[in-house]
Coordinates of C-alpha atoms in Angstrom, one line a residue:
X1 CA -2.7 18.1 -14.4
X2 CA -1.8 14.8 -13.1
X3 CA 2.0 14.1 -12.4
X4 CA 3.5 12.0 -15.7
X5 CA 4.7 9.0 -12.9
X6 CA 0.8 8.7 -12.3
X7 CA -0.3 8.8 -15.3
X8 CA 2.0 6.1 -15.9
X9 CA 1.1 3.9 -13.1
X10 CA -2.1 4.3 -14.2
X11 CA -1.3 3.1 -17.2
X12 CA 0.5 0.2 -16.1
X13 CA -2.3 -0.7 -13.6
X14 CA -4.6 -0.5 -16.1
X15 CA -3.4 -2.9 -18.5
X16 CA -3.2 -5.3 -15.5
X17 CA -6.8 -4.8 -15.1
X18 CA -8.2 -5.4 -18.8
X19 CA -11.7 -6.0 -17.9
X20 CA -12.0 -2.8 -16.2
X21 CA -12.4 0.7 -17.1
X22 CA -10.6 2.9 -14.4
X23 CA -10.9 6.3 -14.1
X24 CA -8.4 8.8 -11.5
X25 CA -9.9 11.3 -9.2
X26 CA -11.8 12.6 -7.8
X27 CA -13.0 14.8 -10.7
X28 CA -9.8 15.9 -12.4
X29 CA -7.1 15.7 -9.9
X30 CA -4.7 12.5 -9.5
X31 CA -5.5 11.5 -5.8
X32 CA -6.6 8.5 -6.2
X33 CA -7.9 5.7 -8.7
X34 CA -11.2 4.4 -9.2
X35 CA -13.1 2.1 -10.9
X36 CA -15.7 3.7 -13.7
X37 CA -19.3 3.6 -14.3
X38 CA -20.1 1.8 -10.7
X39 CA -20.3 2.7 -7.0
X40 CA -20.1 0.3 -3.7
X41 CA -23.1 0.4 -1.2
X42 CA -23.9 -2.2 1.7
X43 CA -26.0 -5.2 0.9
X44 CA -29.3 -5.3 1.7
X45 CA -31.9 -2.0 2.4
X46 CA -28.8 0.5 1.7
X47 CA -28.4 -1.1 -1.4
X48 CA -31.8 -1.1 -2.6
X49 CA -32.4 2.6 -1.7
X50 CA -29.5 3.8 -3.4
X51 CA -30.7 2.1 -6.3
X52 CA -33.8 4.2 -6.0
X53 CA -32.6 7.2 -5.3
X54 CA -29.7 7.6 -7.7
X55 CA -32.0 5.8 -10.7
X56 CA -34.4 9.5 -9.3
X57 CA -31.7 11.8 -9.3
X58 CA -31.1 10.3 -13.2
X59 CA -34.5 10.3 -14.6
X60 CA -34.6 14.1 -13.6
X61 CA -31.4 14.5 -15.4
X62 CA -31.8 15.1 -19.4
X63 CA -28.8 14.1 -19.7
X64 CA -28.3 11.1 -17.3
X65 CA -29.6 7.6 -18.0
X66 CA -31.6 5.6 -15.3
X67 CA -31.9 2.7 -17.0
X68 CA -28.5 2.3 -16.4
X69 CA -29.0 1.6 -12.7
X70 CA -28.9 -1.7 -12.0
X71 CA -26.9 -4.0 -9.5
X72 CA -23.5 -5.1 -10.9
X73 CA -22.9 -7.9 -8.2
X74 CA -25.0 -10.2 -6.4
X75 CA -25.7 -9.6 -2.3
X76 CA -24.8 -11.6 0.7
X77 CA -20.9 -11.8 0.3
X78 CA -19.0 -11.5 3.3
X79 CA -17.8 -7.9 3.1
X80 CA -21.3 -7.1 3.1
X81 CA -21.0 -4.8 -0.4
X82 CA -22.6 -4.8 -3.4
X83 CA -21.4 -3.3 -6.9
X84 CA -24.3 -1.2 -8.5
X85 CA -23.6 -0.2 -11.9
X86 CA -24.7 3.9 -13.1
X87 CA -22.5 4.4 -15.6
X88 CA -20.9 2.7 -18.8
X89 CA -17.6 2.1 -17.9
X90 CA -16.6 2.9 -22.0
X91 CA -17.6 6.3 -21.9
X92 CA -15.2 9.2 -21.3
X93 CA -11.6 9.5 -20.8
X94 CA -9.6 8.8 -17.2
X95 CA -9.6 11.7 -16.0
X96 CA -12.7 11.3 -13.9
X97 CA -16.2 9.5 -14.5
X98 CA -19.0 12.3 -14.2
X99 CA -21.7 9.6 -13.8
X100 CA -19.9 8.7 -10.6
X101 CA -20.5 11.7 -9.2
X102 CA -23.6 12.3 -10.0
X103 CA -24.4 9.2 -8.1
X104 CA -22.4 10.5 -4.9
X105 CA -24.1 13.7 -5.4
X106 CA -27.5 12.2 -5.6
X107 CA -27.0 9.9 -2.1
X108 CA -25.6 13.2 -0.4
X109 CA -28.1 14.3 1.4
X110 CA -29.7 11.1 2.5
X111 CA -26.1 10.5 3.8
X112 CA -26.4 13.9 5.9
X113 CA -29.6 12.8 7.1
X114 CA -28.5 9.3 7.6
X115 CA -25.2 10.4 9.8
X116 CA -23.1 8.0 8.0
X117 CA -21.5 7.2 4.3
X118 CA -23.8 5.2 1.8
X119 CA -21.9 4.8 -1.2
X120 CA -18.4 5.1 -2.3
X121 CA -16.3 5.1 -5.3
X122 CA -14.4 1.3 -6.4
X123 CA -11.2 2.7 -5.2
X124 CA -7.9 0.7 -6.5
X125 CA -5.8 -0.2 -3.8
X126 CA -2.3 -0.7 -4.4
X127 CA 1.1 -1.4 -3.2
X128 CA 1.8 2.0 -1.0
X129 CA 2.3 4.7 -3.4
X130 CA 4.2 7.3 -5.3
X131 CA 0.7 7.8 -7.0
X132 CA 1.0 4.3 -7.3
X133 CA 4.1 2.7 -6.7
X134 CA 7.0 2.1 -4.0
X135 CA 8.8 5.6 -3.6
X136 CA 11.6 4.4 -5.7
X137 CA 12.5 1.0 -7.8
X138 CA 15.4 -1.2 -6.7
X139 CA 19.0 -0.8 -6.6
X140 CA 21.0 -4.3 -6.5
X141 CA 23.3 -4.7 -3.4
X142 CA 26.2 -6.5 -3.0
X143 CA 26.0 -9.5 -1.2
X144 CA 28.9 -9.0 0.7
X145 CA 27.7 -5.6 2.8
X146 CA 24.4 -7.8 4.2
X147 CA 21.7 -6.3 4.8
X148 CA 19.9 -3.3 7.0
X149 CA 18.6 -3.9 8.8
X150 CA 21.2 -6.6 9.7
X151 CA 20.3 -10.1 11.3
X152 CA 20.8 -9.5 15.4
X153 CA 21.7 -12.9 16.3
X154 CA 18.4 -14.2 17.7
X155 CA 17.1 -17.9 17.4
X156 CA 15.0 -18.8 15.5
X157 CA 12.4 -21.2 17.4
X158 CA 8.7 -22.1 15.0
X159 CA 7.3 -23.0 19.0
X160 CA 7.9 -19.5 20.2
X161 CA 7.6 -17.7 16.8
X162 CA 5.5 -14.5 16.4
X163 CA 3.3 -14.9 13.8
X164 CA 3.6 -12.3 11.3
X165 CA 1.4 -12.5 8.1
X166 CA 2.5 -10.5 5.2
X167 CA -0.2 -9.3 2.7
X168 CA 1.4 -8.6 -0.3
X169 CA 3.2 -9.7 -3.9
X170 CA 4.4 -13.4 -3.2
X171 CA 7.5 -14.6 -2.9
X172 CA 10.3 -15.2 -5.4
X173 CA 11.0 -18.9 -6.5
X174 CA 14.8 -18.2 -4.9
X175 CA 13.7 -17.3 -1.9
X176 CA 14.4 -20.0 0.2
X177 CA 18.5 -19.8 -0.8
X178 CA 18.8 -16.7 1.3
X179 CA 19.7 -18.1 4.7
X180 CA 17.5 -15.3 6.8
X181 CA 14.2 -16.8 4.7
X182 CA 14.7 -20.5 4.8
X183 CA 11.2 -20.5 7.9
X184 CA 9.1 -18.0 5.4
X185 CA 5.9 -19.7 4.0
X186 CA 3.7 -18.5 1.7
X187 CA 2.6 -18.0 -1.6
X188 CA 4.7 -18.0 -4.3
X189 CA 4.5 -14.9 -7.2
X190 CA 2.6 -16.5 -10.3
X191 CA 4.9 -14.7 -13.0
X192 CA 8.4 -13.2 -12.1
X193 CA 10.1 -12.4 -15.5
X194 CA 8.8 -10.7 -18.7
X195 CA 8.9 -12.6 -22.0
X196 CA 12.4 -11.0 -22.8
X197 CA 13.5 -12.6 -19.1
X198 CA 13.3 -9.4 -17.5
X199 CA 12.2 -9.0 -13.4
X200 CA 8.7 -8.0 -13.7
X201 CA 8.3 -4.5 -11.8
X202 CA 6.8 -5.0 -8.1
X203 CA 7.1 -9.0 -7.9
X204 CA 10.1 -9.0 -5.1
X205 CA 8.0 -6.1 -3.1
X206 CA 6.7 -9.3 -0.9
X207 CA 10.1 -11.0 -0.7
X208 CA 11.7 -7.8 0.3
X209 CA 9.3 -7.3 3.1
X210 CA 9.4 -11.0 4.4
X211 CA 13.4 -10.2 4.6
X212 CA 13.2 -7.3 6.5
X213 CA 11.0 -8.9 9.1
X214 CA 13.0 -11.8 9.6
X215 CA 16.5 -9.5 10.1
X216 CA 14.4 -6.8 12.9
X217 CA 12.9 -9.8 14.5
X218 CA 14.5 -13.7 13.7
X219 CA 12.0 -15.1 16.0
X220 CA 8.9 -14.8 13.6
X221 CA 7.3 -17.4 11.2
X222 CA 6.1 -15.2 8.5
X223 CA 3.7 -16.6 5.6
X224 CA 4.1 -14.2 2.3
X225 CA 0.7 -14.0 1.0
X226 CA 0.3 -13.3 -2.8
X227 CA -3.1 -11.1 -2.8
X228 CA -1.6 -8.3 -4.8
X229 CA 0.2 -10.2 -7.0
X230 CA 0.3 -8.6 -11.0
X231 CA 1.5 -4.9 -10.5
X232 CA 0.3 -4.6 -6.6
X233 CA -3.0 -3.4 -7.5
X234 CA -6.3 -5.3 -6.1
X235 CA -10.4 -3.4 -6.5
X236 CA -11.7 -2.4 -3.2
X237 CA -15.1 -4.5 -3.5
X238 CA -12.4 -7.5 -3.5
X239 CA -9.5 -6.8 -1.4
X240 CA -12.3 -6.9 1.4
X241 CA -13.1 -10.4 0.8
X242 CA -9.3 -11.0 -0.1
X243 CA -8.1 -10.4 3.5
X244 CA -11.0 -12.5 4.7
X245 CA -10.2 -15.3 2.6
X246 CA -5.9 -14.7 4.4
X247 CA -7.3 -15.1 7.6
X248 CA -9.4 -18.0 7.1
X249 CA -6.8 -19.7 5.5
X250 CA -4.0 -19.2 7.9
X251 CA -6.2 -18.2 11.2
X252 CA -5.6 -15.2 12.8
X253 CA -2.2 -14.1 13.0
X254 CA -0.4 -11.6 16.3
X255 CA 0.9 -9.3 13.5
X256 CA -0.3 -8.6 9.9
X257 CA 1.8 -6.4 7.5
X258 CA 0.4 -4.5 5.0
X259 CA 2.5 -2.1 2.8
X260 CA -1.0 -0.7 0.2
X261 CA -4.2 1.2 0.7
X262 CA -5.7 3.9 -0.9
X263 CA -6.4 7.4 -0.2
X264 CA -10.6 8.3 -1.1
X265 CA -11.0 11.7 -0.2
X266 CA -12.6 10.8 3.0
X267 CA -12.0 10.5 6.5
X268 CA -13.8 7.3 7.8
X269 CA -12.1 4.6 6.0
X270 CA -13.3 2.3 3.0
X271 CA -16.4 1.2 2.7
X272 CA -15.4 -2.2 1.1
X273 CA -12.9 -3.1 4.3
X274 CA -15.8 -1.9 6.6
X275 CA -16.6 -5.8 7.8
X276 CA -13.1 -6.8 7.9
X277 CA -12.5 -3.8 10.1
X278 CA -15.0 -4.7 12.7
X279 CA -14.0 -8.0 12.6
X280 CA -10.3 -7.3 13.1
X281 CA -11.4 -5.2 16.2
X282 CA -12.8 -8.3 17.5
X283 CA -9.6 -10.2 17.5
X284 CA -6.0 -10.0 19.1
X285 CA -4.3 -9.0 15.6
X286 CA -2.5 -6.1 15.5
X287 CA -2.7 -4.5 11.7
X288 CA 1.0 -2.5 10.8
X289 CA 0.1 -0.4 7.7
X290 CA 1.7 1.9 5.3
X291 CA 1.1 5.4 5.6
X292 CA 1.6 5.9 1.7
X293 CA 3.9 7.8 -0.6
X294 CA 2.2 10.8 -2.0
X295 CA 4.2 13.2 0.1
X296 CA 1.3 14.4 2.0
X297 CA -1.6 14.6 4.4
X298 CA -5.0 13.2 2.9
X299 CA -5.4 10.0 5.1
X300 CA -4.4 6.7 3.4
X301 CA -6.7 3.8 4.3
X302 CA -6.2 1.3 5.9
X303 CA -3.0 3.0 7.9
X304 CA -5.7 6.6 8.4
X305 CA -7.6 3.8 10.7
X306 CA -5.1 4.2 13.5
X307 CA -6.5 7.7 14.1
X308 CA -10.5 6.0 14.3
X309 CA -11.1 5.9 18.2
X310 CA -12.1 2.5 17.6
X311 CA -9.5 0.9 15.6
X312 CA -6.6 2.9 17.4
X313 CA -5.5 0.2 19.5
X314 CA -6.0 -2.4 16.5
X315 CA -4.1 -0.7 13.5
X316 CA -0.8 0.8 13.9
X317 CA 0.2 3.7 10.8
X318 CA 3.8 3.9 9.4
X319 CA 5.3 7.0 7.9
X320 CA 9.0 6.6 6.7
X321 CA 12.3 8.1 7.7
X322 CA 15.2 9.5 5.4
X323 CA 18.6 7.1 5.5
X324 CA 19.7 9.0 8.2
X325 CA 17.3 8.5 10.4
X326 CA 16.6 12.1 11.6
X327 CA 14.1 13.2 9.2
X328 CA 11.1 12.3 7.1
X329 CA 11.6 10.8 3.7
X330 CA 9.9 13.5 1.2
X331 CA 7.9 10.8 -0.5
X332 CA 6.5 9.9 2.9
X333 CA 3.1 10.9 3.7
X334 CA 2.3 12.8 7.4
X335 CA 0.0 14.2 9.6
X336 CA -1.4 13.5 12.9
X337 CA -3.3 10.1 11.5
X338 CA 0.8 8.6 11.3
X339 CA 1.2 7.3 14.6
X340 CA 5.1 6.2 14.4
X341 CA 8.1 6.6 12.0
X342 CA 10.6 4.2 11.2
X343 CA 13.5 4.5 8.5
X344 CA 12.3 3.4 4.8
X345 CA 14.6 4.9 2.6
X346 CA 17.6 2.6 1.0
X347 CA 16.8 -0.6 3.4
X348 CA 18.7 -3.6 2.0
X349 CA 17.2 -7.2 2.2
X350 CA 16.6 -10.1 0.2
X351 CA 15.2 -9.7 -3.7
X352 CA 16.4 -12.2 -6.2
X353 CA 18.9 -13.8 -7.8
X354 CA 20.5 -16.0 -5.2
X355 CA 20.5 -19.0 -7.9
X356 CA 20.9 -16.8 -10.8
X357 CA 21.4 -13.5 -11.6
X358 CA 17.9 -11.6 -12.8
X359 CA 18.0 -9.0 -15.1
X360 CA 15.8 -5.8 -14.3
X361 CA 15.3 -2.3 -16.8
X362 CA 14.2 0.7 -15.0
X363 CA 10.9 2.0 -15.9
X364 CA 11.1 5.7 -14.9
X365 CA 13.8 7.9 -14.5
X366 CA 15.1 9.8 -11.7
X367 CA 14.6 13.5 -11.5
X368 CA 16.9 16.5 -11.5
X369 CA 14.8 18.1 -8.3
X370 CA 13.0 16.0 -5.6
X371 CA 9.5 15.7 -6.9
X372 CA 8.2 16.8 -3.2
X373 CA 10.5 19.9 -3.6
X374 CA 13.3 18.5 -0.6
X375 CA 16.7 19.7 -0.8
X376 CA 18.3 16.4 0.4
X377 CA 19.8 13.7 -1.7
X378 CA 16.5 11.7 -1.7
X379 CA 15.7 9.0 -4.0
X380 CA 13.7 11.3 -6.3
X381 CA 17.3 11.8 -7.4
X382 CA 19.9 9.3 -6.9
X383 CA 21.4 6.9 -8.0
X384 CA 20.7 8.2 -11.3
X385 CA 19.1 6.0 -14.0
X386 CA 16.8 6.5 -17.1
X387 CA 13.8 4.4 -17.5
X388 CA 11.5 3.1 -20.3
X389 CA 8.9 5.3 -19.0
X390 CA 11.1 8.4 -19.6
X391 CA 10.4 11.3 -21.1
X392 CA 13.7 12.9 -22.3
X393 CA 13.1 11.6 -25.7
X394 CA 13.2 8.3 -28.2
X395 CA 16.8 8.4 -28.2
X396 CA 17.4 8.3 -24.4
X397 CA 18.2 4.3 -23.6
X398 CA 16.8 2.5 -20.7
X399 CA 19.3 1.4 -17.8
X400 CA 19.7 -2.2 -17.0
X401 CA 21.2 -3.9 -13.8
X402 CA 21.4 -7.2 -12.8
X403 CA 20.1 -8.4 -9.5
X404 CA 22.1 -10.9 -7.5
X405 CA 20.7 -11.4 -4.3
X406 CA 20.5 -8.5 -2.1
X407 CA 18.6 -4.8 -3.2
X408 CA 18.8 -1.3 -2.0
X409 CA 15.3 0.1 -1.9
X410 CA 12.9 2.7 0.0
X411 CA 8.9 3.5 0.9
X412 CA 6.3 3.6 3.7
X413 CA 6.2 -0.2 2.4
X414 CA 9.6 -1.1 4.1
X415 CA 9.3 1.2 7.3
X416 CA 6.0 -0.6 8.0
X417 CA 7.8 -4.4 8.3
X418 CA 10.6 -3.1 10.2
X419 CA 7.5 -1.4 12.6
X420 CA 5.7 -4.7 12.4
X421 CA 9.0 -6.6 13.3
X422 CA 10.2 -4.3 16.5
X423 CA 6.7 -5.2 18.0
X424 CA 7.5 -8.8 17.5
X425 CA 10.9 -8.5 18.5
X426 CA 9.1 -7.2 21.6
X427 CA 6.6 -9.5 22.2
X428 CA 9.9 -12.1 22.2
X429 CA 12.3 -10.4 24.6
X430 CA 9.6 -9.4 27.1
X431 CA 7.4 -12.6 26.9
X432 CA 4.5 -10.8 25.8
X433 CA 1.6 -12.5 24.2
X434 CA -0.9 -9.5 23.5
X435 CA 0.4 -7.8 20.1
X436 CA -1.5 -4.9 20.3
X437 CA 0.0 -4.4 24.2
X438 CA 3.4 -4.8 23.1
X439 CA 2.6 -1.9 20.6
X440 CA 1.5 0.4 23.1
X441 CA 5.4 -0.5 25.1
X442 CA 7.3 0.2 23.1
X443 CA 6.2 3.3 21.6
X444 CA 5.7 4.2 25.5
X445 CA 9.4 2.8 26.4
X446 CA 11.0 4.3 23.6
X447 CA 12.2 8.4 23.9
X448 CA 13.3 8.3 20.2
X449 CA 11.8 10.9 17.8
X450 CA 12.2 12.6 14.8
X451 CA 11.2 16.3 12.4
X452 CA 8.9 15.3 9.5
X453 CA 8.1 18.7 8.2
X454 CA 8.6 20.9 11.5
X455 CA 6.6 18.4 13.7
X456 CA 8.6 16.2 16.4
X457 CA 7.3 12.4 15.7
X458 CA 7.5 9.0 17.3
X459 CA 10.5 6.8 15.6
X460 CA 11.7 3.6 16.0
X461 CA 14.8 3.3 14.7
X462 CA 16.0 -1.1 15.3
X463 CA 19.1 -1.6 16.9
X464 CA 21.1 -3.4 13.8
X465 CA 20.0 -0.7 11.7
X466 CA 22.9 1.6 9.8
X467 CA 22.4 5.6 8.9
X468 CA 23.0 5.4 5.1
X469 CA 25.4 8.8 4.9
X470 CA 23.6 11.6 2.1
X471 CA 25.0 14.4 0.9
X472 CA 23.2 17.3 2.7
X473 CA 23.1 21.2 1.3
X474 CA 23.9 23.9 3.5
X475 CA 20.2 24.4 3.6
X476 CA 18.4 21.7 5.1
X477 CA 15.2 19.9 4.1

């Protein structure tokens, strides 16, 4: 049975996605989300055989249809995929689309034969999840505490600058009142309030980011880039040619920060980022990615690409720590494809309402026991608040808080900026010009480390960064 906070985020991901049927899998699990009735292949002969041999597999199938094979998007875009349709995405439930995997099933064994993947489920990928969102939603801070990562005094100088490009929700229209964003570019979020006024869930997620980047490192000019904006959730035949279409526009940046992805059940990435992948290990970019926040081990793509021999000096994977900094967060996701930790639970940095206050209702409500089964005072738990989502009953009322500026909030999305900013901070103090080399330094300089679930990890911990005190047990996570 899929969690309820899935099934809502499906939901919600869903209606921000009205033209397309999506399905969550694979089969009847909740690992991931997926796009019904069609499967990605490469352009070209791949495409054409799959065609072939899936419309086979059908026509020996009584109860399949192979007339329903046909291509669903034309050939020769960049990413080098096409859509081919098998399936009518109006048929069945979300809990899994059967023709889908009788189409995987049917390519199998020309796969085996083949050594490599030949089709792939339209996975959604979205802003790093709790199945599906950030591992909590936003507390306001007060203005007066600053933020934490706090500012560390460093000039800012657009000659000098590292280059960080943020791919992500775009930036608030008050941005620029908050004195540590006043250099961010970028994008700015199409829609921020609901038609009551309220702070659309997900829309500061960008601005956030941008504002822990520029406190870790001050010497960065960092463009906010609005790919995922409307619930943080972009198809995987698009976000290919998405992240093309970012680097064309703004060149090719010394850091890219990106706090989504997707998990697929596989372990050799996504077949719709396959071009962008080869091209980005072509380049001098260095790609900082969220590790996820499912709580566990399945690789999360792109971040799972840091364990790839050939992308592990290209992509660097983020897992986050708890607010004290010794431990893994529970809604962090782990395993030997994480290649560094850094903390991402209760950061503060810039949201909204520097001009005027926002108002903001909580959509799900916290739980009475970690949903990863932690002992700790995570997130999972406090502060307390009920949402609209909730399911204590009709009668339980929604909390509302008002945003002012400042926010309190945690996921592998904000220990991957913080990451992407110590390299950067780096590259400054040491006059380094090669991203991907002042990676490797400072995880080789630095003899910090951490216990995410009995294993002793990489961490980077930045200097102006404060241990948020939590009420520990006297048994320990």
């Amino acid at each position: 049975m899929a969690p309820q906070r899935f099934r809502e985020q499906f939901d919600h991901i869903q209606r921000s996605m009205p033209d397309v049927a999506l399905a969550m899998g694979p089969d009847d699990s909740a690992e991931f989300l997926y796009e019904k009735g069609v499967v990605l292949v490469r352009d070209g002969e791949d495409a054409r055989m799959v065609e072939d041999t899936v419309r086979a597999y059908f026509t020996a199938a009584p109860d399949l249809d192979q007339d329903r094979v046909r291509r669903a998007s034309p050939e020769s875009n960049r990413t080098g995929i096409t859509r081919i349709r098998v399936g009518e995405p109006g048929e069945g439930g979300p809990r899994g689309d059967r023709t889908v995997a009788h189409a995987l099933r049917a390519v199998r064994e020309r796969e085996d034969r083949a050594g490599r993947r030949l089709v792939s489920r339209n996975h959604v990928v979205h802003i790093a999840p709790v199945n599906a969102c950030p591992g909590d939603e936003p507390v306001p801070a007060p203005r007066a505490e600053g933020t934490n990562p706090s500012p560390d005094g460093a000039v800012h100088d657009p000659e000098t600058a590292v280059g960080v490009l943020v791919i992500d929700t775009g930036l608030l229209h008050d941005c620029h009142s908050c004195s540590q964003l006043d250099h961010v570019d970028g994008d700015f979020a199409v829609e921020e309030t609901d038609e009551n006024g309220m702070l659309k869930q997900y829309v500061g997620h960008g601005t956030f980011i941008a504002g822990l980047v520029t406190s870790v490192a001050p010497n960065t000019n960092v463009t906010v880039l609005g790919t995922l904006d409307d619930v943080g959730a972009i198809l995987e035949s698009e976000f290919g040619a998405r992240l093309f279409e970012a680097v064309d526009r703004h060149g090719w940046p010394d850091l890219i920060s990106l706090s989504a992805g997707t998990s697929n059940g596989r372990t050799d990435g996504l077949l719709g980022m396959d071009a962008f992948m080869e091209e980005l290990r072509e380049q001098r970019t260095l790609l900082v990615a969220a590790a996820g926040n499912n709580g566990s081990a399945t690789p999360f793509w792109p971040a799972a690409y840091a364990d790839l021999p050939a992308y592990r000096n290209s992509v660097l994977s983020v897992g986050a720590l708890r607010s004290d900094g010794a431990f893994g967060a529970c809604f962090s996701n782990h395993g030997p494809w994480v290649k560094v930790y850094a903390p991402g639970e209760r950061l503060t940095s810039a949201l909204t309402g520097f001009d005027t206050p926002v108002p903001y209702v909580y959509q799900h409500s916290t739980y009475d026991d970690c949903r990863f089964d932690f002992s700790y005072a995570c997130t999972c738990r406090h502060p307390r608040h009920t949402g609209v989502l909730s399911d204590s009953g009709a009668a339980a009322k929604p909390d509302q808080v008002m945003f002012e500026g400042y926010a309190q909030w945690s996921g592998t999305s904000f220990a991957t900026p913080v990451v992407a900013a110590m390299v950067a901070a780096h590259m400054t103090a040491h006059k380094e010009t090669d991203p991907r080399a002042a990676s490797e330094q400072l995880l080789a300089g630095s003899a910090e480390f951490a216990e995410v679930r009995g294993a002793h990890v990489p961490a980077l911990r930045p200097p102006t960064w404060r241990p948020v005190p939590i009420a520990l047990p006297s048994a320990q996570a």
